[in-house]
Short mmCIF file of C-alpha atoms in Angstrom, two decimals:
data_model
loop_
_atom_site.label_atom_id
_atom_site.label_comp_id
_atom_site.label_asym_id
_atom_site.label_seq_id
_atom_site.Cartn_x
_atom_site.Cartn_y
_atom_site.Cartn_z
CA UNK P 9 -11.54 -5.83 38.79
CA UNK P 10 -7.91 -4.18 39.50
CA UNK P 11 -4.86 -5.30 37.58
CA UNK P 12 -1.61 -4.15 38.40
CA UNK P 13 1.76 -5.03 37.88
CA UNK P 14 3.68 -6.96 41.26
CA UNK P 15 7.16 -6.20 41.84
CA UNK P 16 9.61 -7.60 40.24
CA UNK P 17 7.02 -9.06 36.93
CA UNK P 18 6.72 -7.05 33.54
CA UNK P 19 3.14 -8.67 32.78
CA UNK P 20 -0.34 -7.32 34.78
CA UNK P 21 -1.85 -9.31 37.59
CA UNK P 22 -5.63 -9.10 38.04
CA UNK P 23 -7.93 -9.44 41.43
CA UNK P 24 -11.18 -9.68 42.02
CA UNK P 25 -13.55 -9.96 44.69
CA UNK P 26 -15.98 -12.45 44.30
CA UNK P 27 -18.17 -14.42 46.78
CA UNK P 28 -16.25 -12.01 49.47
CA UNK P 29 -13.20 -13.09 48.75
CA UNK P 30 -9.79 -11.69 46.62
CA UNK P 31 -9.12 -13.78 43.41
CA UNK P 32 -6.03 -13.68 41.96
CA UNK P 33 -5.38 -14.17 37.88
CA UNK P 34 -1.79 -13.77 36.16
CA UNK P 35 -2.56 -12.69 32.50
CA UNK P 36 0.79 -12.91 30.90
CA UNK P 37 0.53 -9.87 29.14
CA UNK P 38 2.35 -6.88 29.63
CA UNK P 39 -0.34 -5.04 27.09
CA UNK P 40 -3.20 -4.04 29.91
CA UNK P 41 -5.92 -3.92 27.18
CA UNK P 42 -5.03 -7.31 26.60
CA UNK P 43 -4.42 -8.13 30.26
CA UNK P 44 -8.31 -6.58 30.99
CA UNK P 45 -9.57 -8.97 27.91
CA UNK P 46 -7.80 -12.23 29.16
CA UNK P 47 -9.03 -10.95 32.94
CA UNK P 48 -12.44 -10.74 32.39
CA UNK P 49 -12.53 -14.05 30.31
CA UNK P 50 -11.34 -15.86 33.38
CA UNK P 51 -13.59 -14.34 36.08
CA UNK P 52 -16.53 -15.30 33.86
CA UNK P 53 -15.66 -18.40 33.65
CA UNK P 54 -15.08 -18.44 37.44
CA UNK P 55 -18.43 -16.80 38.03
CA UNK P 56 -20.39 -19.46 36.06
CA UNK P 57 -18.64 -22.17 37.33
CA UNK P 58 -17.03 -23.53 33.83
CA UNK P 59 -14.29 -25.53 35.74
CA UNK P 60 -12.60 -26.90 33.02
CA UNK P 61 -12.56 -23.40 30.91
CA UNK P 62 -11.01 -22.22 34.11
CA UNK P 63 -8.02 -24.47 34.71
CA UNK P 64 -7.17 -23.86 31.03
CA UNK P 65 -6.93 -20.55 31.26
CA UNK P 66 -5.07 -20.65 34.29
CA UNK P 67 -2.38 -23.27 33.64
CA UNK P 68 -1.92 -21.28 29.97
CA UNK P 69 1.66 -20.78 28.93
CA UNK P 70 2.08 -17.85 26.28
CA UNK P 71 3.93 -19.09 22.76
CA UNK P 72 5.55 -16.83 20.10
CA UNK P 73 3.55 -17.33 16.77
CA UNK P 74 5.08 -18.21 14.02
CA UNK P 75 5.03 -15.53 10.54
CA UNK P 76 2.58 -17.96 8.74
CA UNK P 77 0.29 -18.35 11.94
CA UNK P 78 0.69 -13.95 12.17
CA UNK P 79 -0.08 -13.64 8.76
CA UNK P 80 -3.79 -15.49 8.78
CA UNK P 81 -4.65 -13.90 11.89
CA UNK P 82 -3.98 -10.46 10.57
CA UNK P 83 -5.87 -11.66 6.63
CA UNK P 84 -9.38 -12.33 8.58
CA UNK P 85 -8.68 -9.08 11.16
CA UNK P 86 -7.22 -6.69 9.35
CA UNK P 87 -7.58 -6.81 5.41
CA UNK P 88 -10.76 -5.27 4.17
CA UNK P 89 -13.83 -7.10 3.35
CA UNK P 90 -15.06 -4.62 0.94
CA UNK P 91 -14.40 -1.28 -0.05
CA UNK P 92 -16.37 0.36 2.93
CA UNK P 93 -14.60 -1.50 5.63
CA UNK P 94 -11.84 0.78 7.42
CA UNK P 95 -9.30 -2.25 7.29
CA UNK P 96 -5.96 -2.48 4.94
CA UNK P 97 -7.03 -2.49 1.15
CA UNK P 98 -6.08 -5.96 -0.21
CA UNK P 99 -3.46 -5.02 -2.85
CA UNK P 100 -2.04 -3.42 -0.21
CA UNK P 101 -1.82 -6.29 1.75
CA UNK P 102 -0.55 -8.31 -0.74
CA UNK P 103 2.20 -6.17 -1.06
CA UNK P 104 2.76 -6.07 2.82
CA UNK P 105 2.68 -9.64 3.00
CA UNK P 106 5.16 -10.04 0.08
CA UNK P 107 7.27 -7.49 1.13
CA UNK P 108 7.89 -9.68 4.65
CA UNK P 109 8.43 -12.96 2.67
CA UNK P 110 11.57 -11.18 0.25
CA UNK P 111 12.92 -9.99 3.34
CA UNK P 112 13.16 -13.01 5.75
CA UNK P 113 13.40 -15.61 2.60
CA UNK P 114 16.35 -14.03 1.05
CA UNK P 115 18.14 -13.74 4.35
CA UNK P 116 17.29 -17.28 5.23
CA UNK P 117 18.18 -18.47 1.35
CA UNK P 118 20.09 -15.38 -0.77
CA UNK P 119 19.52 -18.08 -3.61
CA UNK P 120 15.54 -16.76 -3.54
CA UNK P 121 16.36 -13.60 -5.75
CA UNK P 122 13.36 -11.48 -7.13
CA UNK P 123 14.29 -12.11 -10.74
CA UNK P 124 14.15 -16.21 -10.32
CA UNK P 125 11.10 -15.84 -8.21
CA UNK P 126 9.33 -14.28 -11.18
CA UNK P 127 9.90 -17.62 -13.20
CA UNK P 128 9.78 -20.27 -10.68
CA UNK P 129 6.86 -20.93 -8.93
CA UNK P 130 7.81 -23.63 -6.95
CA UNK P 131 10.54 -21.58 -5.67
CA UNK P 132 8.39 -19.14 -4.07
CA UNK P 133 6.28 -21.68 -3.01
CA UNK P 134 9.30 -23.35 -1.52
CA UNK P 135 10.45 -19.93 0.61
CA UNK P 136 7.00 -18.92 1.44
CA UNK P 137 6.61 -22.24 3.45
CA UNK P 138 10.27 -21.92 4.82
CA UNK P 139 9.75 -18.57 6.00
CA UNK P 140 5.81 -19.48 7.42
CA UNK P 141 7.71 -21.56 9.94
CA UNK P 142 9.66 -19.06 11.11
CA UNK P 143 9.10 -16.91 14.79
CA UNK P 144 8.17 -13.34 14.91
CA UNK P 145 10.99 -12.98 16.67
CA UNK P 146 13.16 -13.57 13.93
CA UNK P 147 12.40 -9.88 12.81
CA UNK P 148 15.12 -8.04 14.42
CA UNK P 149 17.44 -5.09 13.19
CA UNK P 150 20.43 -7.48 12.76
CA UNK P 151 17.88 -9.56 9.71
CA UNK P 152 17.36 -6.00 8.12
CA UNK P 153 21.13 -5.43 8.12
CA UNK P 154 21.91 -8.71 6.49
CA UNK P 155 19.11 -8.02 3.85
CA UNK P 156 20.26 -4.72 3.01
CA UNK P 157 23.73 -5.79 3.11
CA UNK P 158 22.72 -8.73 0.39
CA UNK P 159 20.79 -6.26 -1.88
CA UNK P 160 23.34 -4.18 -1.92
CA UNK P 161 26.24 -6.54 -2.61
CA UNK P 162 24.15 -7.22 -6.39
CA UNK P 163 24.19 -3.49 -6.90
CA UNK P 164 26.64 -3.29 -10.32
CA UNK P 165 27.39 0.26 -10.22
CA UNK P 166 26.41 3.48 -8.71
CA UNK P 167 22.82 4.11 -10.37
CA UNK P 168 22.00 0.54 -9.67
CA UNK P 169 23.09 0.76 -6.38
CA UNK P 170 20.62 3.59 -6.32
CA UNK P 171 17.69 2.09 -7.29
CA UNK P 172 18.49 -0.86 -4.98
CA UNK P 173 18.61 1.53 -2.17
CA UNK P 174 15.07 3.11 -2.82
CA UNK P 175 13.60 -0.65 -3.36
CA UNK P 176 15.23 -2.22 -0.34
CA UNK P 177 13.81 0.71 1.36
CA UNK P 178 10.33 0.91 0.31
CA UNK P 179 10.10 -3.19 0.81
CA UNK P 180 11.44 -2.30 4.14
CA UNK P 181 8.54 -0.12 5.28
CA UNK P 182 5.99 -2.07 3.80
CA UNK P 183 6.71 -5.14 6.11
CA UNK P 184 6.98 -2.78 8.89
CA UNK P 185 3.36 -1.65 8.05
CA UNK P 186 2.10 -5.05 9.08
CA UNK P 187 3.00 -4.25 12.95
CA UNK P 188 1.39 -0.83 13.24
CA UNK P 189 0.41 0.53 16.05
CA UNK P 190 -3.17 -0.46 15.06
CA UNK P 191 -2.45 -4.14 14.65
CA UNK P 192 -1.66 -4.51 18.08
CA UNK P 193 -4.51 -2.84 19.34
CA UNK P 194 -6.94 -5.11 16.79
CA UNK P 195 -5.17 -8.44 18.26
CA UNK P 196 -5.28 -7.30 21.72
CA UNK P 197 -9.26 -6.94 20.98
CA UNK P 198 -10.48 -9.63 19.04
CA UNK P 199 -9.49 -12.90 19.22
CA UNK P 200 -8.13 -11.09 22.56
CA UNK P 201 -5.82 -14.64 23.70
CA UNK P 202 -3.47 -13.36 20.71
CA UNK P 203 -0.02 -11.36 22.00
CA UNK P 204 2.46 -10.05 19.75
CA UNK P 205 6.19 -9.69 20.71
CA UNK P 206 7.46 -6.49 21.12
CA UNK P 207 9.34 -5.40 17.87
CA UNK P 208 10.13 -2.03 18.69
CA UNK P 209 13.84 -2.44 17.60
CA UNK P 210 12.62 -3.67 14.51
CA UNK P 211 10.43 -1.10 14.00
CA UNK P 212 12.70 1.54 14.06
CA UNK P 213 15.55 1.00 12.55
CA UNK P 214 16.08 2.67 9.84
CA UNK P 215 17.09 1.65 6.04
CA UNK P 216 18.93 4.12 4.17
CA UNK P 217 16.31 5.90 0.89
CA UNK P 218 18.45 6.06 -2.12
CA UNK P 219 18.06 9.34 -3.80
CA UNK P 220 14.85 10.81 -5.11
CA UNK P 221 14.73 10.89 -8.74
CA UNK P 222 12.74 14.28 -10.05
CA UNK P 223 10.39 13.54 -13.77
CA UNK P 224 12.09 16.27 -16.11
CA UNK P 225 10.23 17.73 -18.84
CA UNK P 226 11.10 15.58 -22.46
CA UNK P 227 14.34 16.60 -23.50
CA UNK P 228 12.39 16.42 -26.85
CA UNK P 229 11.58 19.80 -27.31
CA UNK P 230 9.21 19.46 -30.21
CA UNK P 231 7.68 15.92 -28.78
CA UNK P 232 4.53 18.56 -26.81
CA UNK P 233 3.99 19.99 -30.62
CA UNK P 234 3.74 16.29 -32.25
CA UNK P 235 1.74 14.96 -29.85
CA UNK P 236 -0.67 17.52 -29.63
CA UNK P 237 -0.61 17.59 -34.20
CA UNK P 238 -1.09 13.93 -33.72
CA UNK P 239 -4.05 13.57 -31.09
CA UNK P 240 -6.25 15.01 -33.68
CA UNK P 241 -5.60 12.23 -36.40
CA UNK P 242 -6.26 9.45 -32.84
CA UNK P 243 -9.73 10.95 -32.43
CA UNK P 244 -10.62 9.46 -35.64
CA UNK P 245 -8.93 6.40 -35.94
CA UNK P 246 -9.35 5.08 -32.24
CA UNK P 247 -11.22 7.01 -30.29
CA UNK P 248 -11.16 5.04 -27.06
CA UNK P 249 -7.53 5.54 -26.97
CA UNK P 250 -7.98 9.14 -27.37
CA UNK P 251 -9.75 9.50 -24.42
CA UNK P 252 -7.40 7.89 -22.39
CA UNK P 253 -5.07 10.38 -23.96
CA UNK P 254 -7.38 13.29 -22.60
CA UNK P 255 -7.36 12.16 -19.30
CA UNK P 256 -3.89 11.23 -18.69
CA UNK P 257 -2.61 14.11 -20.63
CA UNK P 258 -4.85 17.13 -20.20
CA UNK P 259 -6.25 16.06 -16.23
CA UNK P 260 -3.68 13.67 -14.97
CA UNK P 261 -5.21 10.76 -14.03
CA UNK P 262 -4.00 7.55 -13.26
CA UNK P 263 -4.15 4.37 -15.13
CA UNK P 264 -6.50 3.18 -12.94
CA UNK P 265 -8.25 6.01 -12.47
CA UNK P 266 -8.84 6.15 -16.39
CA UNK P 267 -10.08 2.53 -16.64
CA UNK P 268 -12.80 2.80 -13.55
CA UNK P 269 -13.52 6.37 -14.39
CA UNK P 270 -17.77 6.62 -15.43
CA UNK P 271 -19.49 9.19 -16.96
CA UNK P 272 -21.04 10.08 -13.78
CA UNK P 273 -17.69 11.23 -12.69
CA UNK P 274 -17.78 14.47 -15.25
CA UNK P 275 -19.58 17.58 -13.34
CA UNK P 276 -19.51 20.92 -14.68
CA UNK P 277 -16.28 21.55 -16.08
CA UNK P 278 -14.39 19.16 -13.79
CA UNK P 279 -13.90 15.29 -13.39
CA UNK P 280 -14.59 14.05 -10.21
CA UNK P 281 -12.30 11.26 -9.33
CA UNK P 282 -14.21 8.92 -6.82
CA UNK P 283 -14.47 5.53 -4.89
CA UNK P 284 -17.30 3.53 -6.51
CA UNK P 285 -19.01 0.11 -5.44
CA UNK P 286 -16.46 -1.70 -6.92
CA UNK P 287 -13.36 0.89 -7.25
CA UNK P 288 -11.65 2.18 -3.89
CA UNK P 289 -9.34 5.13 -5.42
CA UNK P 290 -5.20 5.18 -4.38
CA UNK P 291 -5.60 6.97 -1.32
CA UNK P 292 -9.13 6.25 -0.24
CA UNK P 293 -9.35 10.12 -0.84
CA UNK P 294 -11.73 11.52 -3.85
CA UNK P 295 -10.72 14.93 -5.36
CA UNK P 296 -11.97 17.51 -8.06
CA UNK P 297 -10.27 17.98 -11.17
CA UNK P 298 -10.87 21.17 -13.06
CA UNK P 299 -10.96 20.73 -17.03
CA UNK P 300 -10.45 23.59 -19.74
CA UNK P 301 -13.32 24.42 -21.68
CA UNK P 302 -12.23 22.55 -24.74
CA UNK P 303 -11.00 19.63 -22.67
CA UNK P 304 -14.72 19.21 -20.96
CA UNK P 305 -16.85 19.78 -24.27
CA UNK P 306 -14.76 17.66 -26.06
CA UNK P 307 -15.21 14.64 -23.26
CA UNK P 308 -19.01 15.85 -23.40
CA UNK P 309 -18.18 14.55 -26.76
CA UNK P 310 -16.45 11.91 -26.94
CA UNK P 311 -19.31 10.18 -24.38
CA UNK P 312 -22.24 11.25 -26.26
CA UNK P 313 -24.93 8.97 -25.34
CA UNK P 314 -23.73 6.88 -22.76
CA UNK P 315 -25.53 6.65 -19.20
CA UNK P 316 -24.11 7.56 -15.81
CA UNK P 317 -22.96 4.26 -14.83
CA UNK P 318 -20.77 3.46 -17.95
CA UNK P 319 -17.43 4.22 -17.97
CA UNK P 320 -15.91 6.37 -19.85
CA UNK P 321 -13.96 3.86 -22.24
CA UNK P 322 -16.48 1.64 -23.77
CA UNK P 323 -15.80 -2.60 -24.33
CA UNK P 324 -14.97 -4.76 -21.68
CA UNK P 325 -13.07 -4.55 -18.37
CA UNK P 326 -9.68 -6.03 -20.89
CA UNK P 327 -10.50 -4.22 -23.58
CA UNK P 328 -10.15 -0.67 -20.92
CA UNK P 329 -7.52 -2.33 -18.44
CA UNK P 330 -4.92 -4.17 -21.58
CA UNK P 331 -6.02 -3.45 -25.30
CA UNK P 332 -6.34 -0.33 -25.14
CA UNK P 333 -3.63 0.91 -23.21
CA UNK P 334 -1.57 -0.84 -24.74
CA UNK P 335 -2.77 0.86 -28.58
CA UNK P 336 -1.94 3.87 -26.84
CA UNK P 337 0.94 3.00 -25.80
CA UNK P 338 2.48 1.86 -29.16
CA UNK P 339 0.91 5.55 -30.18
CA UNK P 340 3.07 7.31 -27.84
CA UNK P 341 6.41 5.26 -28.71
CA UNK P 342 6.33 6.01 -32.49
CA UNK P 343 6.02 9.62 -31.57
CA UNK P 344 9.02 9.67 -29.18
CA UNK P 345 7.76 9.41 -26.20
CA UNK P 346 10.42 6.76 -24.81
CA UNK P 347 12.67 7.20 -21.78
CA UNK P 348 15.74 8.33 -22.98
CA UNK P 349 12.91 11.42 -24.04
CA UNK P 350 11.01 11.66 -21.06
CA UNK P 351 12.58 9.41 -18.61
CA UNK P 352 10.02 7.29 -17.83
CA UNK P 353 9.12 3.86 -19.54
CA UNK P 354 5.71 3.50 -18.43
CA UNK P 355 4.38 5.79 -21.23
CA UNK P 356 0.88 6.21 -20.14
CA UNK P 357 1.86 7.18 -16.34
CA UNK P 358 4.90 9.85 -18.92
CA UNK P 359 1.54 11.77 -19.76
CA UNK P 360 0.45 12.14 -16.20
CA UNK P 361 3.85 12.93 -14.98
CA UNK P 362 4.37 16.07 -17.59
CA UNK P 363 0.41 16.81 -16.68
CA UNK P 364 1.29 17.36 -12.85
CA UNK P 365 5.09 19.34 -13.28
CA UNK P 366 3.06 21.58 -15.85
CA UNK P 367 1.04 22.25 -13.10
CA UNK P 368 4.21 22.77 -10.18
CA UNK P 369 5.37 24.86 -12.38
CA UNK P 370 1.82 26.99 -13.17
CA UNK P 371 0.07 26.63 -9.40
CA UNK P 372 2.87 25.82 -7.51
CA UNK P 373 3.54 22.09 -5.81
CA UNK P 374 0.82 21.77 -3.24
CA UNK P 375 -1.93 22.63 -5.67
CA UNK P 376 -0.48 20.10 -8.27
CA UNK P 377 -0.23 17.30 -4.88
CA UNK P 378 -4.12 18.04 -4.72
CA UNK P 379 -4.51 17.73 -8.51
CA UNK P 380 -2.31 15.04 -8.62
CA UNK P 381 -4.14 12.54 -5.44
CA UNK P 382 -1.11 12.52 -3.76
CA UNK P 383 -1.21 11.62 0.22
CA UNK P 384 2.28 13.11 0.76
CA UNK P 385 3.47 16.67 -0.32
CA UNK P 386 6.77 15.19 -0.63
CA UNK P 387 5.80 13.01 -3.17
CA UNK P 388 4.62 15.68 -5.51
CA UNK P 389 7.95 17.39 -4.76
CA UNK P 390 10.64 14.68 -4.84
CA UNK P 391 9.21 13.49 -8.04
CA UNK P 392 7.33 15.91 -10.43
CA UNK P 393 9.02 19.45 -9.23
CA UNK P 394 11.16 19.82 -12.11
CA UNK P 395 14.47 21.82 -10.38
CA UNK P 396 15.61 23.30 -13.58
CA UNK P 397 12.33 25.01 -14.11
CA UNK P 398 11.51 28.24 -11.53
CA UNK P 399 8.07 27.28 -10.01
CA UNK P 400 5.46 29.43 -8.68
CA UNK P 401 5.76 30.00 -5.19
CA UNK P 402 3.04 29.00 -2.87
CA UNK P 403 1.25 31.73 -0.78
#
């Protein structure tokens, strides 16, 4: 089988001798793994003399799909199954998926804002199904312009506009991750009748980032002495807390981290953070986190007794994801650790952040990326590099 493309046509032709003689196929597809797929289909069909399969794939006229018709095929192709499959993580998807709704639904109905959605159900119900009708073509860079334009036009003054910017931005590139590279390649496979348009414009044009907003050490000079005066009176009244203290503060883990983390994670004076059967870390990257010699014995503990499979925090999955974060928490704000302090509001994730610039500022920014599970050394930069501190300089 030969395909090629005839003058004057943008889409592959195929031929084929069979029986002696040259059979011609037009695969309407430009794509040639695609083209080979629909090809190969059709001379099968040919070959085993399925007449009727035959004259339907030969009178078949290509159709745009529609976003609601994309969006199922790329749920059962491309969204893991579980957390050993190589496909797109589901909470990542959902924020893909949700990320493509805001953007066409708002442009289609500016009345759909983010802060009525949160309240109104029916609403997003309403604009999910308006926008599920819609072509992929719709997605071109003159939509992103009027979306952007729109976001911006709510902006009441300059560090609004700001933070705006950086969302519009990063809701911007998460709809774009939908038509990766490897999307195309999955559709062309399997089902292989499914085309995509070609959304290159789309794809790169590019939405202005707001500016990158560095964590600063607690303006609260004395807040590091508190705490630490504190901590010991937490390891007796609420231990569980405590060691979500630990961890956050002293090896700068995440949330999430913290509430999936088992005892089997703790090696010789390090904590090894690690997908599990049911826990897929950030990244889908593990890493080693070094502990001080108090920090470990004290863990050692703090988890006295426990087996390798239970987590670190005891009680149930709410009692380690809600009660007792949010004890800690309430801990943390009647010391002073609130964001006019430490410029965060998320008070748990304030511990992590002064964990990681503690270390940019000891080991230098890529060994506090590594510490910290960061995919991108920019994040570790734009974000925890304190620039009124002098940092070590990497070798």
């Amino acid at each position: 089988m030969k395909l090629e493309k005839r003058k004057g046509q943008d889409t592959y032709s195929a031929r084929k001798k069979i029986n002696g003689k040259w059979r011609w196929y037009q695969t309407n597809s430009s794509n040639k793994s695609t083209a080979r797929a629909r090809a190969k289909l059709y001379y099968d069909a040919l070959v085993n003399k399925a007449l009727e399969e035959v004259e339907i794939l030969r009178n078949r006229r290509e159709s745009v799909l529609t976003i609601g018709e994309f969006l199922g095929h790329y749920e059962k192709l491309c969204v893991q199954k579980s957390p050993t499959d190589t496909g797109v993580r589901h909470n990542s998807w959902i924020g893909y998926r949700m990320s493509l709704y805001t953007i066409v639904g708002q442009c289609l109905d500016p009345k759909f804002n983010n802060n009525r959605l949160r309240l109104k159900a029916k609403q997003r119900k309403a604009r999910n199904e308006l926008v599920d009708k819609q072509p992929l073509t719709i997605l071109t860079p003159s939509l992103l312009r009027k979306y952007v334009k729109l976001m911006r036009s709510r902006a009441k003054g300059t560090e609004e506009l700001t933070t705006i910017k950086r969302s519009t931005h990063t809701r911007v590139i998460n709809a774009k991750a939908l038509f990766a590279p490897k999307t195309y390649q999955i559709f062309a496979e399997e089902p292989h009748y499914i085309t995509l348009p070609n959304l290159k414009e789309f794809m790169e044009y590019q939405v202005e980032r707001g500016g990158a907003s560095r964590y600063k050490a607690p303006k609260d000079k004395s807040l590091a002495g508190r705490t630490e005066a504190a901590a010991r009176d937490l390891k007796t009244d609420d231990p569980e807390a405590y060691k979500m203290f630990v961890l956050a503060y002293r090896a700068g883990l995440r949330k999430s981290e913290i509430t999936n983390a088992r005892l089997a994670w703790l090696g010789d004076h390090e904590i090894n953070v690690q997908s599990t059967h049911d826990y897929v870390t950030k990244n889908g990257h593990d890493r080693e986190i070094p502990l001080a010699p108090p920090v470990y014995e004290e863990l050692l503990e703090l988890t006295e007794g426990l087996n390798e499979d239970d987590h670190i925090l005891c009680g149930t999955k709410t009692d380690r994801v809600r009660h007792t974060p949010d004890r800690l928490n309430k801990w943390l704000a009647d010391l002073g650790w609130t964001r006019d302090k430490t410029g965060s509001g998320k008070k748990l994730h304030a511990l992590r952040a002064n964990y990681i610039s503690h270390m940019v500022k000891v080991a230098g920014t890529a060994v506090a990326q590594h510490l910290a599970g960061h995919a991108d050394y920019s994040t570790t930069d734009r974000h925890y590099a304190d620039p009124d501190v002098k940092v070590a300089r990497e070798a």
